[in-house]
Tab-separated table of C-alpha atoms in Angstrom:
chain	number	residue	atom	x	y	z
A	1	UNK	CA	52.080	-35.972	7.449
A	2	UNK	CA	48.984	-34.180	7.860
A	3	UNK	CA	47.762	-31.082	8.817
A	4	UNK	CA	45.093	-30.687	12.145
A	5	UNK	CA	42.166	-27.900	10.990
A	6	UNK	CA	42.052	-24.954	12.515
A	7	UNK	CA	38.791	-25.815	14.598
A	8	UNK	CA	41.303	-28.987	16.105
A	9	UNK	CA	43.664	-26.818	16.254
A	10	UNK	CA	41.759	-24.538	19.087
A	11	UNK	CA	40.585	-26.862	21.021
A	12	UNK	CA	44.083	-27.738	21.785
A	13	UNK	CA	44.161	-23.916	22.672
A	14	UNK	CA	41.562	-23.968	25.334
A	15	UNK	CA	43.267	-26.837	26.893
A	16	UNK	CA	43.548	-25.934	30.697
A	17	UNK	CA	45.516	-28.542	33.331
A	18	UNK	CA	42.164	-28.193	35.187
A	19	UNK	CA	40.555	-28.247	32.376
A	20	UNK	CA	41.393	-30.387	29.227
A	21	UNK	CA	39.333	-30.662	26.207
A	22	UNK	CA	39.110	-34.360	25.599
A	23	UNK	CA	35.878	-36.942	25.372
A	24	UNK	CA	34.751	-39.522	27.022
A	25	UNK	CA	32.628	-43.265	25.642
A	26	UNK	CA	31.217	-45.825	27.928
A	27	UNK	CA	30.780	-49.111	26.802
A	28	UNK	CA	28.897	-51.399	28.513
A	29	UNK	CA	29.084	-55.621	27.257
A	30	UNK	CA	26.869	-58.184	28.120
A	31	UNK	CA	29.362	-62.036	28.913
A	32	UNK	CA	26.702	-64.537	28.833
A	33	UNK	CA	26.310	-63.704	24.588
A	34	UNK	CA	29.884	-64.910	23.895
A	35	UNK	CA	30.460	-68.741	24.211
A	36	UNK	CA	32.871	-70.338	25.793
A	37	UNK	CA	34.578	-68.919	28.353
A	38	UNK	CA	34.717	-65.122	29.937
A	39	UNK	CA	36.417	-63.086	27.739
A	40	UNK	CA	39.659	-61.436	29.287
A	41	UNK	CA	41.832	-58.433	29.466
A	42	UNK	CA	44.645	-59.183	26.915
A	43	UNK	CA	42.135	-60.858	24.137
A	44	UNK	CA	40.437	-58.279	24.391
A	45	UNK	CA	43.685	-55.461	23.563
A	46	UNK	CA	44.526	-58.066	20.947
A	47	UNK	CA	40.930	-57.439	19.488
A	48	UNK	CA	41.545	-53.320	20.295
A	49	UNK	CA	45.036	-53.850	18.543
A	50	UNK	CA	43.404	-55.030	15.171
A	51	UNK	CA	41.030	-52.743	14.672
A	52	UNK	CA	43.414	-49.895	15.530
A	53	UNK	CA	43.800	-49.500	11.386
A	54	UNK	CA	39.794	-48.370	10.776
A	55	UNK	CA	42.127	-44.699	11.435
A	56	UNK	CA	44.666	-43.017	11.610
A	57	UNK	CA	44.216	-41.360	14.261
A	58	UNK	CA	45.206	-44.645	16.733
A	59	UNK	CA	49.211	-44.075	15.542
A	60	UNK	CA	49.885	-41.040	15.574
A	61	UNK	CA	50.661	-37.734	17.588
A	62	UNK	CA	50.080	-34.522	17.694
A	63	UNK	CA	53.806	-32.135	17.348
A	64	UNK	CA	53.777	-28.587	18.130
A	65	UNK	CA	55.072	-25.898	15.357
A	66	UNK	CA	57.043	-23.915	17.185
A	67	UNK	CA	56.028	-20.410	19.020
A	68	UNK	CA	52.739	-21.534	17.764
A	69	UNK	CA	53.126	-19.201	14.792
A	70	UNK	CA	52.295	-22.864	12.184
A	71	UNK	CA	48.794	-25.639	12.065
A	72	UNK	CA	50.046	-29.010	14.131
A	73	UNK	CA	50.948	-32.087	12.528
A	74	UNK	CA	49.703	-35.666	12.936
A	75	UNK	CA	52.913	-37.448	12.894
A	76	UNK	CA	53.593	-41.661	13.631
A	77	UNK	CA	54.186	-42.666	17.058
A	78	UNK	CA	57.589	-44.219	16.792
A	79	UNK	CA	56.962	-45.149	19.950
A	80	UNK	CA	53.776	-46.693	20.178
A	81	UNK	CA	52.751	-49.397	22.529
A	82	UNK	CA	49.061	-50.865	23.018
A	83	UNK	CA	49.283	-51.740	26.605
A	84	UNK	CA	50.226	-47.683	27.580
A	85	UNK	CA	47.440	-47.144	25.623
A	86	UNK	CA	44.292	-49.868	27.266
A	87	UNK	CA	44.062	-50.215	30.710
A	88	UNK	CA	42.476	-52.595	33.259
A	89	UNK	CA	40.899	-52.107	36.427
A	90	UNK	CA	37.956	-53.710	38.343
A	91	UNK	CA	35.174	-52.402	39.973
A	92	UNK	CA	34.831	-53.201	44.252
A	93	UNK	CA	32.421	-55.366	45.209
A	94	UNK	CA	29.393	-54.883	44.985
A	95	UNK	CA	30.564	-53.366	42.031
A	96	UNK	CA	27.146	-51.024	41.563
A	97	UNK	CA	26.205	-48.536	39.533
A	98	UNK	CA	27.616	-45.542	41.960
A	99	UNK	CA	30.560	-47.453	42.149
A	100	UNK	CA	30.717	-47.084	38.436
A	101	UNK	CA	30.513	-43.429	38.633
A	102	UNK	CA	32.705	-42.422	40.279
A	103	UNK	CA	35.170	-43.901	38.893
A	104	UNK	CA	34.071	-42.938	35.309
A	105	UNK	CA	34.085	-39.182	36.926
A	106	UNK	CA	38.116	-39.909	38.311
A	107	UNK	CA	38.718	-41.303	35.360
A	108	UNK	CA	38.023	-39.274	33.091
A	109	UNK	CA	38.907	-36.284	35.224
A	110	UNK	CA	42.480	-36.544	34.102
A	111	UNK	CA	44.002	-35.487	30.983
A	112	UNK	CA	45.196	-37.621	28.327
A	113	UNK	CA	48.847	-37.709	27.487
A	114	UNK	CA	49.191	-35.506	24.337
A	115	UNK	CA	53.275	-36.611	23.771
A	116	UNK	CA	51.261	-39.683	23.003
A	117	UNK	CA	48.914	-40.960	20.764
A	118	UNK	CA	45.943	-38.858	21.982
A	119	UNK	CA	44.404	-41.371	23.740
A	120	UNK	CA	43.471	-44.239	25.910
A	121	UNK	CA	40.716	-46.602	26.851
A	122	UNK	CA	40.139	-48.614	29.940
A	123	UNK	CA	38.437	-51.922	30.641
A	124	UNK	CA	36.493	-52.208	33.954
A	125	UNK	CA	35.173	-55.326	34.934
A	126	UNK	CA	33.272	-56.415	38.111
A	127	UNK	CA	29.963	-54.786	37.413
A	128	UNK	CA	28.107	-57.030	38.800
A	129	UNK	CA	25.306	-54.883	41.299
A	130	UNK	CA	23.617	-52.824	38.654
A	131	UNK	CA	19.763	-52.594	36.930
A	132	UNK	CA	19.326	-53.129	34.150
A	133	UNK	CA	22.684	-53.960	33.588
A	134	UNK	CA	24.209	-58.298	33.033
A	135	UNK	CA	25.540	-59.560	36.225
A	136	UNK	CA	29.519	-59.455	35.417
A	137	UNK	CA	28.812	-57.885	32.426
A	138	UNK	CA	32.633	-55.024	32.092
A	139	UNK	CA	32.954	-52.079	30.305
A	140	UNK	CA	35.065	-50.282	28.215
A	141	UNK	CA	35.817	-46.273	27.988
A	142	UNK	CA	37.762	-44.901	25.641
A	143	UNK	CA	38.244	-41.189	26.053
A	144	UNK	CA	40.567	-39.046	23.213
A	145	UNK	CA	41.429	-35.551	22.869
A	146	UNK	CA	38.506	-33.434	20.538
A	147	UNK	CA	41.594	-32.298	19.129
A	148	UNK	CA	41.476	-35.794	17.064
A	149	UNK	CA	37.542	-36.256	16.327
A	150	UNK	CA	34.308	-34.555	16.968
A	151	UNK	CA	31.486	-36.636	18.048
A	152	UNK	CA	30.664	-38.114	14.486
A	153	UNK	CA	34.444	-39.254	14.291
A	154	UNK	CA	34.183	-40.682	17.936
A	155	UNK	CA	30.723	-42.793	16.532
A	156	UNK	CA	32.356	-44.165	13.977
A	157	UNK	CA	35.225	-45.287	15.786
A	158	UNK	CA	33.213	-46.779	18.131
A	159	UNK	CA	31.182	-49.094	15.370
A	160	UNK	CA	34.777	-49.919	14.155
A	161	UNK	CA	35.011	-52.294	16.880
A	162	UNK	CA	32.082	-54.010	17.224
A	163	UNK	CA	30.508	-56.512	14.254
A	164	UNK	CA	27.329	-57.081	13.198
A	165	UNK	CA	25.913	-60.576	13.375
A	166	UNK	CA	25.341	-61.332	9.744
A	167	UNK	CA	25.058	-64.466	7.645
A	168	UNK	CA	24.343	-67.607	9.827
A	169	UNK	CA	25.062	-65.852	13.171
A	170	UNK	CA	29.182	-64.915	11.990
A	171	UNK	CA	30.244	-61.985	13.298
A	172	UNK	CA	30.610	-59.035	10.214
A	173	UNK	CA	32.979	-55.502	10.995
A	174	UNK	CA	30.417	-52.347	10.908
A	175	UNK	CA	33.478	-50.431	9.556
A	176	UNK	CA	35.838	-52.357	7.277
A	177	UNK	CA	39.813	-51.807	7.703
A	178	UNK	CA	41.844	-49.054	6.444
A	179	UNK	CA	45.422	-49.503	4.994
A	180	UNK	CA	47.624	-48.655	6.923
A	181	UNK	CA	49.729	-45.009	6.327
A	182	UNK	CA	53.248	-44.072	8.071
A	183	UNK	CA	53.200	-40.193	8.303
A	184	UNK	CA	56.963	-38.826	9.089
A	185	UNK	CA	58.364	-36.661	11.768
A	186	UNK	CA	58.413	-32.963	10.398
A	187	UNK	CA	62.118	-32.123	11.413
A	188	UNK	CA	62.284	-28.229	12.119
A	189	UNK	CA	64.815	-25.721	12.167
A	190	UNK	CA	64.879	-22.039	12.090
A	191	UNK	CA	64.485	-21.760	7.972
A	192	UNK	CA	61.241	-24.417	8.326
A	193	UNK	CA	60.172	-22.838	11.443
A	194	UNK	CA	58.998	-18.453	9.357
A	195	UNK	CA	58.114	-21.077	5.701
A	196	UNK	CA	55.518	-23.043	7.178
A	197	UNK	CA	54.919	-19.495	9.431
A	198	UNK	CA	54.130	-17.381	6.252
A	199	UNK	CA	53.265	-20.855	4.484
A	200	UNK	CA	49.916	-21.422	6.893
A	201	UNK	CA	49.193	-17.954	8.250
A	202	UNK	CA	49.079	-16.805	4.558
A	203	UNK	CA	46.964	-20.013	2.474
A	204	UNK	CA	44.796	-19.642	5.348
A	205	UNK	CA	43.988	-15.931	5.170
A	206	UNK	CA	43.617	-16.660	1.958
A	207	UNK	CA	40.995	-20.369	1.583
A	208	UNK	CA	38.052	-17.794	4.637
A	209	UNK	CA	38.532	-14.567	2.597
A	210	UNK	CA	35.299	-16.731	0.784
A	211	UNK	CA	33.257	-18.131	4.121
A	212	UNK	CA	34.026	-14.299	5.381
A	213	UNK	CA	32.392	-12.827	2.809
A	214	UNK	CA	29.223	-14.619	2.703
A	215	UNK	CA	28.569	-14.558	5.971
A	216	UNK	CA	29.267	-11.404	6.835
A	217	UNK	CA	26.472	-9.507	5.489
A	218	UNK	CA	24.016	-12.413	6.800
A	219	UNK	CA	25.271	-11.881	10.595
A	220	UNK	CA	24.902	-8.510	10.239
A	221	UNK	CA	21.376	-9.046	9.419
A	222	UNK	CA	21.062	-11.874	12.376
A	223	UNK	CA	22.706	-9.462	14.937
A	224	UNK	CA	20.336	-6.548	13.917
A	225	UNK	CA	17.561	-9.730	14.431
A	226	UNK	CA	18.497	-10.413	16.902
A	227	UNK	CA	18.701	-7.079	19.228
A	228	UNK	CA	15.240	-6.103	18.167
A	229	UNK	CA	13.627	-9.379	19.562
A	230	UNK	CA	16.492	-8.125	22.119
A	231	UNK	CA	15.313	-5.230	23.520
A	232	UNK	CA	11.595	-6.309	22.093
A	233	UNK	CA	10.599	-9.259	24.130
A	234	UNK	CA	13.627	-8.466	26.300
A	235	UNK	CA	14.873	-12.425	25.614
A	236	UNK	CA	17.765	-11.632	24.379
A	237	UNK	CA	20.881	-14.032	25.825
A	238	UNK	CA	20.576	-15.703	29.037
A	239	UNK	CA	20.237	-16.027	33.162
A	240	UNK	CA	23.425	-16.031	34.893
A	241	UNK	CA	23.475	-19.235	36.816
A	242	UNK	CA	25.404	-21.208	38.565
A	243	UNK	CA	26.519	-22.903	35.697
A	244	UNK	CA	28.786	-19.821	34.469
A	245	UNK	CA	30.755	-20.181	36.446
A	246	UNK	CA	34.735	-21.806	36.762
A	247	UNK	CA	35.740	-24.989	37.075
A	248	UNK	CA	37.443	-27.456	39.474
A	249	UNK	CA	39.845	-30.565	38.402
A	250	UNK	CA	36.945	-32.994	39.215
A	251	UNK	CA	34.180	-34.310	37.876
A	252	UNK	CA	30.660	-35.207	38.805
A	253	UNK	CA	28.872	-37.372	35.779
A	254	UNK	CA	25.886	-40.120	35.906
A	255	UNK	CA	23.405	-41.089	33.038
A	256	UNK	CA	19.582	-41.703	33.073
A	257	UNK	CA	18.159	-44.762	30.491
A	258	UNK	CA	14.672	-44.019	28.719
A	259	UNK	CA	12.518	-45.894	26.066
A	260	UNK	CA	13.346	-44.486	23.080
A	261	UNK	CA	9.004	-45.940	21.589
A	262	UNK	CA	8.180	-42.949	24.630
A	263	UNK	CA	10.512	-40.141	24.169
A	264	UNK	CA	8.855	-40.793	20.414
A	265	UNK	CA	6.114	-40.705	21.775
A	266	UNK	CA	6.180	-37.627	23.902
A	267	UNK	CA	8.245	-35.387	20.669
A	268	UNK	CA	4.466	-35.825	18.841
A	269	UNK	CA	2.467	-34.430	21.477
A	270	UNK	CA	3.386	-31.330	18.785
A	271	UNK	CA	3.069	-31.930	15.460
A	272	UNK	CA	6.514	-31.152	13.766
A	273	UNK	CA	8.942	-31.171	16.873
A	274	UNK	CA	12.124	-33.714	17.108
A	275	UNK	CA	12.702	-36.012	19.327
A	276	UNK	CA	15.665	-33.313	19.731
A	277	UNK	CA	12.932	-31.009	20.864
A	278	UNK	CA	11.917	-33.190	22.649
A	279	UNK	CA	14.554	-34.187	24.521
A	280	UNK	CA	15.943	-30.660	25.479
A	281	UNK	CA	11.818	-30.562	27.414
A	282	UNK	CA	12.629	-32.906	29.480
A	283	UNK	CA	16.239	-31.999	29.992
A	284	UNK	CA	14.931	-27.552	30.502
A	285	UNK	CA	12.631	-30.045	33.078
A	286	UNK	CA	14.823	-30.832	34.705
A	287	UNK	CA	16.890	-28.120	35.481
A	288	UNK	CA	13.964	-26.298	35.927
A	289	UNK	CA	13.272	-29.333	38.586
A	290	UNK	CA	17.308	-28.995	39.922
A	291	UNK	CA	17.229	-24.732	40.237
A	292	UNK	CA	13.901	-24.288	41.826
A	293	UNK	CA	14.697	-26.951	44.661
A	294	UNK	CA	17.684	-24.532	45.098
A	295	UNK	CA	14.805	-21.418	45.034
A	296	UNK	CA	17.477	-20.418	42.157
A	297	UNK	CA	15.991	-20.646	39.287
A	298	UNK	CA	15.542	-17.322	37.104
A	299	UNK	CA	12.471	-16.243	35.669
A	300	UNK	CA	14.189	-16.099	31.880
A	301	UNK	CA	14.736	-19.276	30.248
A	302	UNK	CA	17.865	-21.047	30.411
A	303	UNK	CA	19.820	-21.395	26.977
A	304	UNK	CA	21.665	-24.549	26.387
A	305	UNK	CA	24.393	-24.411	23.407
A	306	UNK	CA	24.201	-27.338	21.028
A	307	UNK	CA	26.754	-28.157	18.242
A	308	UNK	CA	26.336	-29.186	14.660
A	309	UNK	CA	27.892	-31.744	12.322
A	310	UNK	CA	28.304	-29.962	9.121
A	311	UNK	CA	29.735	-32.325	6.984
A	312	UNK	CA	29.595	-33.183	3.919
A	313	UNK	CA	28.490	-36.698	1.990
A	314	UNK	CA	31.499	-37.949	0.600
A	315	UNK	CA	33.221	-36.289	4.465
A	316	UNK	CA	35.238	-38.499	5.345
A	317	UNK	CA	34.002	-38.536	9.287
A	318	UNK	CA	37.112	-40.500	10.732
A	319	UNK	CA	38.674	-38.675	13.130
A	320	UNK	CA	38.919	-34.074	13.315
A	321	UNK	CA	36.105	-31.411	13.478
A	322	UNK	CA	32.867	-30.771	11.181
A	323	UNK	CA	31.276	-28.772	13.221
A	324	UNK	CA	29.515	-25.746	14.320
A	325	UNK	CA	27.541	-23.706	17.510
A	326	UNK	CA	23.687	-23.311	17.780
A	327	UNK	CA	21.978	-22.194	20.912
A	328	UNK	CA	17.818	-23.396	21.971
A	329	UNK	CA	16.266	-21.875	24.517
A	330	UNK	CA	14.817	-24.487	27.132
A	331	UNK	CA	12.379	-22.902	28.585
A	332	UNK	CA	12.621	-22.489	31.646
A	333	UNK	CA	10.335	-20.937	31.967
A	334	UNK	CA	7.417	-22.362	31.863
A	335	UNK	CA	6.432	-25.723	33.649
A	336	UNK	CA	3.202	-26.510	31.924
A	337	UNK	CA	5.107	-29.637	29.716
A	338	UNK	CA	3.487	-29.148	27.397
A	339	UNK	CA	3.988	-25.919	26.518
A	340	UNK	CA	7.502	-26.090	27.039
A	341	UNK	CA	7.529	-28.106	24.153
A	342	UNK	CA	5.823	-26.112	21.921
A	343	UNK	CA	7.761	-23.020	22.695
A	344	UNK	CA	11.051	-25.091	22.196
A	345	UNK	CA	10.455	-26.449	18.657
A	346	UNK	CA	9.208	-23.399	18.108
A	347	UNK	CA	12.812	-21.965	19.343
A	348	UNK	CA	14.095	-24.269	17.275
A	349	UNK	CA	12.730	-24.127	13.859
A	350	UNK	CA	13.854	-20.172	14.651
A	351	UNK	CA	17.040	-20.888	15.479
A	352	UNK	CA	18.074	-23.629	12.278
A	353	UNK	CA	16.337	-21.067	9.747
A	354	UNK	CA	19.221	-18.438	11.588
A	355	UNK	CA	22.065	-20.957	10.681
A	356	UNK	CA	20.988	-22.201	7.680
A	357	UNK	CA	20.538	-18.649	6.346
A	358	UNK	CA	23.846	-18.037	7.618
A	359	UNK	CA	25.455	-20.846	6.316
A	360	UNK	CA	27.192	-23.722	8.888
A	361	UNK	CA	29.707	-24.918	6.087
A	362	UNK	CA	30.415	-20.878	6.281
A	363	UNK	CA	30.656	-20.640	9.874
A	364	UNK	CA	32.092	-23.722	10.300
A	365	UNK	CA	34.913	-22.966	7.374
A	366	UNK	CA	35.886	-19.393	9.286
A	367	UNK	CA	36.987	-21.627	12.347
A	368	UNK	CA	38.707	-24.439	9.760
A	369	UNK	CA	40.649	-22.075	8.519
A	370	UNK	CA	41.460	-19.638	11.144
A	371	UNK	CA	45.548	-18.367	10.837
A	372	UNK	CA	46.658	-20.430	13.313
A	373	UNK	CA	48.419	-16.852	14.797
A	374	UNK	CA	45.683	-16.438	15.432
A	375	UNK	CA	44.700	-19.647	16.852
A	376	UNK	CA	46.247	-19.003	20.917
A	377	UNK	CA	44.431	-15.008	21.161
A	378	UNK	CA	41.507	-17.279	20.350
A	379	UNK	CA	41.555	-19.808	22.245
A	380	UNK	CA	42.426	-17.033	25.530
A	381	UNK	CA	39.063	-15.337	24.378
A	382	UNK	CA	37.723	-19.055	24.396
A	383	UNK	CA	38.513	-19.727	28.379
A	384	UNK	CA	38.099	-16.119	29.820
A	385	UNK	CA	34.586	-15.831	28.485
A	386	UNK	CA	33.859	-19.095	29.275
A	387	UNK	CA	33.297	-20.013	24.954
A	388	UNK	CA	30.216	-17.300	25.701
A	389	UNK	CA	29.316	-18.386	29.292
A	390	UNK	CA	30.549	-15.806	31.571
A	391	UNK	CA	31.320	-12.210	31.062
A	392	UNK	CA	29.404	-9.418	30.819
A	393	UNK	CA	27.007	-11.450	28.147
A	394	UNK	CA	25.756	-14.807	29.213
A	395	UNK	CA	25.277	-16.471	25.788
A	396	UNK	CA	24.017	-20.591	27.063
A	397	UNK	CA	24.143	-22.066	30.115
A	398	UNK	CA	25.199	-25.635	29.189
A	399	UNK	CA	25.534	-27.756	25.925
A	400	UNK	CA	23.199	-30.489	25.397
A	401	UNK	CA	24.758	-32.761	22.138
A	402	UNK	CA	22.720	-35.792	21.490
A	403	UNK	CA	24.930	-38.482	19.001
A	404	UNK	CA	22.011	-41.089	17.428
A	405	UNK	CA	22.947	-45.185	17.142
A	406	UNK	CA	21.754	-47.956	15.444
A	407	UNK	CA	19.228	-49.845	15.907
A	408	UNK	CA	21.116	-52.716	15.769
A	409	UNK	CA	22.097	-55.069	18.259
A	410	UNK	CA	26.335	-54.745	17.803
A	411	UNK	CA	28.986	-57.125	19.369
A	412	UNK	CA	32.495	-57.152	20.067
A	413	UNK	CA	34.302	-60.314	20.395
A	414	UNK	CA	30.843	-62.383	20.767
A	415	UNK	CA	29.418	-59.566	24.107
A	416	UNK	CA	26.335	-57.400	23.471
A	417	UNK	CA	26.665	-54.288	24.124
A	418	UNK	CA	23.792	-52.769	26.445
A	419	UNK	CA	25.021	-49.978	27.341
A	420	UNK	CA	26.540	-46.759	25.358
A	421	UNK	CA	27.185	-43.217	26.691
A	422	UNK	CA	29.274	-40.170	26.890
A	423	UNK	CA	31.365	-37.698	28.967
A	424	UNK	CA	31.649	-33.927	28.001
A	425	UNK	CA	34.882	-31.944	28.178
A	426	UNK	CA	33.678	-28.887	30.125
A	427	UNK	CA	35.331	-25.357	30.522
A	428	UNK	CA	35.899	-22.357	32.713
A	429	UNK	CA	31.499	-20.956	32.059
A	430	UNK	CA	30.518	-24.315	31.111
A	431	UNK	CA	30.289	-26.448	33.605
A	432	UNK	CA	27.138	-28.616	32.555
A	433	UNK	CA	26.900	-31.387	29.466
A	434	UNK	CA	24.463	-33.170	28.571
A	435	UNK	CA	25.286	-36.161	26.497
A	436	UNK	CA	22.378	-37.711	25.153
A	437	UNK	CA	22.778	-40.951	22.806
A	438	UNK	CA	20.323	-43.420	21.586
A	439	UNK	CA	20.863	-46.662	20.585
A	440	UNK	CA	18.624	-49.987	19.916
A	441	UNK	CA	15.674	-48.969	21.768
A	442	UNK	CA	17.040	-47.032	24.442
A	443	UNK	CA	17.822	-43.146	24.951
A	444	UNK	CA	20.620	-42.645	27.133
A	445	UNK	CA	21.367	-39.598	28.543
A	446	UNK	CA	23.918	-38.384	30.892
A	447	UNK	CA	24.986	-35.530	32.755
A	448	UNK	CA	29.182	-34.547	33.593
A	449	UNK	CA	29.416	-31.919	35.864
A	450	UNK	CA	32.242	-30.604	38.365
A	451	UNK	CA	31.414	-30.860	42.439
A	452	UNK	CA	32.191	-27.044	43.011
A	453	UNK	CA	28.734	-27.037	40.703
A	454	UNK	CA	27.019	-29.461	40.660
A	455	UNK	CA	27.621	-31.433	43.850
A	456	UNK	CA	24.896	-33.971	43.926
A	457	UNK	CA	24.116	-34.788	40.748
A	458	UNK	CA	22.325	-37.805	41.574
A	459	UNK	CA	19.598	-35.727	42.358
A	460	UNK	CA	20.509	-33.980	39.133
A	461	UNK	CA	19.840	-37.588	37.233
A	462	UNK	CA	16.039	-37.963	39.365
A	463	UNK	CA	15.525	-34.207	38.110
A	464	UNK	CA	16.086	-35.901	34.377
A	465	UNK	CA	13.598	-38.862	35.174
A	466	UNK	CA	10.950	-36.805	37.140
A	467	UNK	CA	10.329	-34.415	33.967
A	468	UNK	CA	10.620	-37.624	31.462
A	469	UNK	CA	8.308	-39.748	33.524
A	470	UNK	CA	5.866	-37.077	33.913
A	471	UNK	CA	5.697	-36.384	29.691
A	472	UNK	CA	5.682	-39.464	30.008
A	473	UNK	CA	2.457	-39.607	30.998
A	474	UNK	CA	0.926	-37.083	29.456
A	475	UNK	CA	1.870	-38.769	26.018
A	476	UNK	CA	0.470	-41.921	27.786
A	477	UNK	CA	-2.722	-39.798	28.278
A	478	UNK	CA	-3.057	-37.798	25.359
A	479	UNK	CA	-2.982	-41.697	22.975
A	480	UNK	CA	-5.078	-43.440	25.248
A	481	UNK	CA	-7.887	-40.178	24.892
A	482	UNK	CA	-7.791	-40.631	20.627
A	483	UNK	CA	-7.858	-44.234	21.035
A	484	UNK	CA	-10.727	-43.921	22.987
A	485	UNK	CA	-12.766	-41.458	21.070
A	486	UNK	CA	-11.350	-43.430	18.582
A	487	UNK	CA	-13.959	-46.182	17.631
A	488	UNK	CA	-16.643	-43.623	18.462
A	489	UNK	CA	-14.663	-41.789	15.124
A	490	UNK	CA	-15.547	-45.467	12.755
A	491	UNK	CA	-18.969	-45.167	13.775
A	492	UNK	CA	-20.096	-42.162	13.374
A	493	UNK	CA	-18.064	-42.672	9.506
A	494	UNK	CA	-19.958	-45.541	8.831
A	495	UNK	CA	-23.624	-44.102	9.349
């Protein structure tokens, strides 16, 4: 048996029938790179089955301690059936992007069955009429509960399904197989429940003591600074918007493909800025356009929540959650894109400095070691307050989670991966999630929302394109100006 951490278990506690905590990864493959005939569904299922041992999560399910008095456990799923977890769909003709977005939204809206191993895969054929995607391509959607893995763990499992081209073109697995392990199912009796309750709660409290002692004084100082900044600048908190409301049981999803080299040119407009700063600025521009069109743009800047990976160098990433959260202003109050990028860079630098001063690992440990008896209350409070997106004080308006990918092509059974993006889990009060992912010179930025919040996801995606193209034009104009003056500078230097 192996326990879930407090942070993992919290994702179970915030589950609601209309807002479950699962994530979905989307992969699209070009079959023209496959030798011989096109891949069949059973061949793909066999391949997935052969790669399951890279992580114990695939063959285990979660067992709750009675009354939630102890941490949940991972146990071997003795009814595991690969055919239950991997399913087959096909888009109707013409197989276009709109049909694909609708199917993705419907699949993601359904909860994962926690009576089994908490993941599902969907093989989708018929992607024949999508711009930028070769005809005859197929997609795989991988849906997993957030209690099982965070974005970094999901990325590692992504690599586990794929190969890279090795010497002489032979496929080489990205992640080597790990030996399978059997995990016994716990048998609970009254004495076991009492023993587990005492052991988990007392040991968790003891483990929390050290990070709590380190974090509390720093949090107090950071809190006083935040309050002072709010009073002096009126910039504290976030405005109340359409994104700070409850979600329905349905979902909407779309994505936009950007050129990664262009995004890097955009971030170079401000010395020291990062790719993440550029992405935040583009998203800020998109949300500004969207709310302007609705006549709902607030004077105060929108704020995004962002997860930060806090794994240490030697810590495994194949399962579980090891993340902390920070907030960044998107500076939607600034119309000029260059000024917005400069302001975002300044804000993210300050937020990172505050988090580093407090200690991201200690903040994560506070969640990991939370006593089981408090998790139910924490889950109820989190859902009531929309994880900070509802209540009397609004802390954020959306979430942006950036997952960088490899710069080399990945293959599955010879089919080349050409697209990789995510679909985020929504909760009441946090009804818009942006998922940027990068792979092989491209950046895919997806949006996940609820139709009662974003009834027009195509328009929001267009706002993102327009924001990107505005900044692209600015970067290209700046580069042309530099190149135009470069010969004059060289001539002056020779003189």
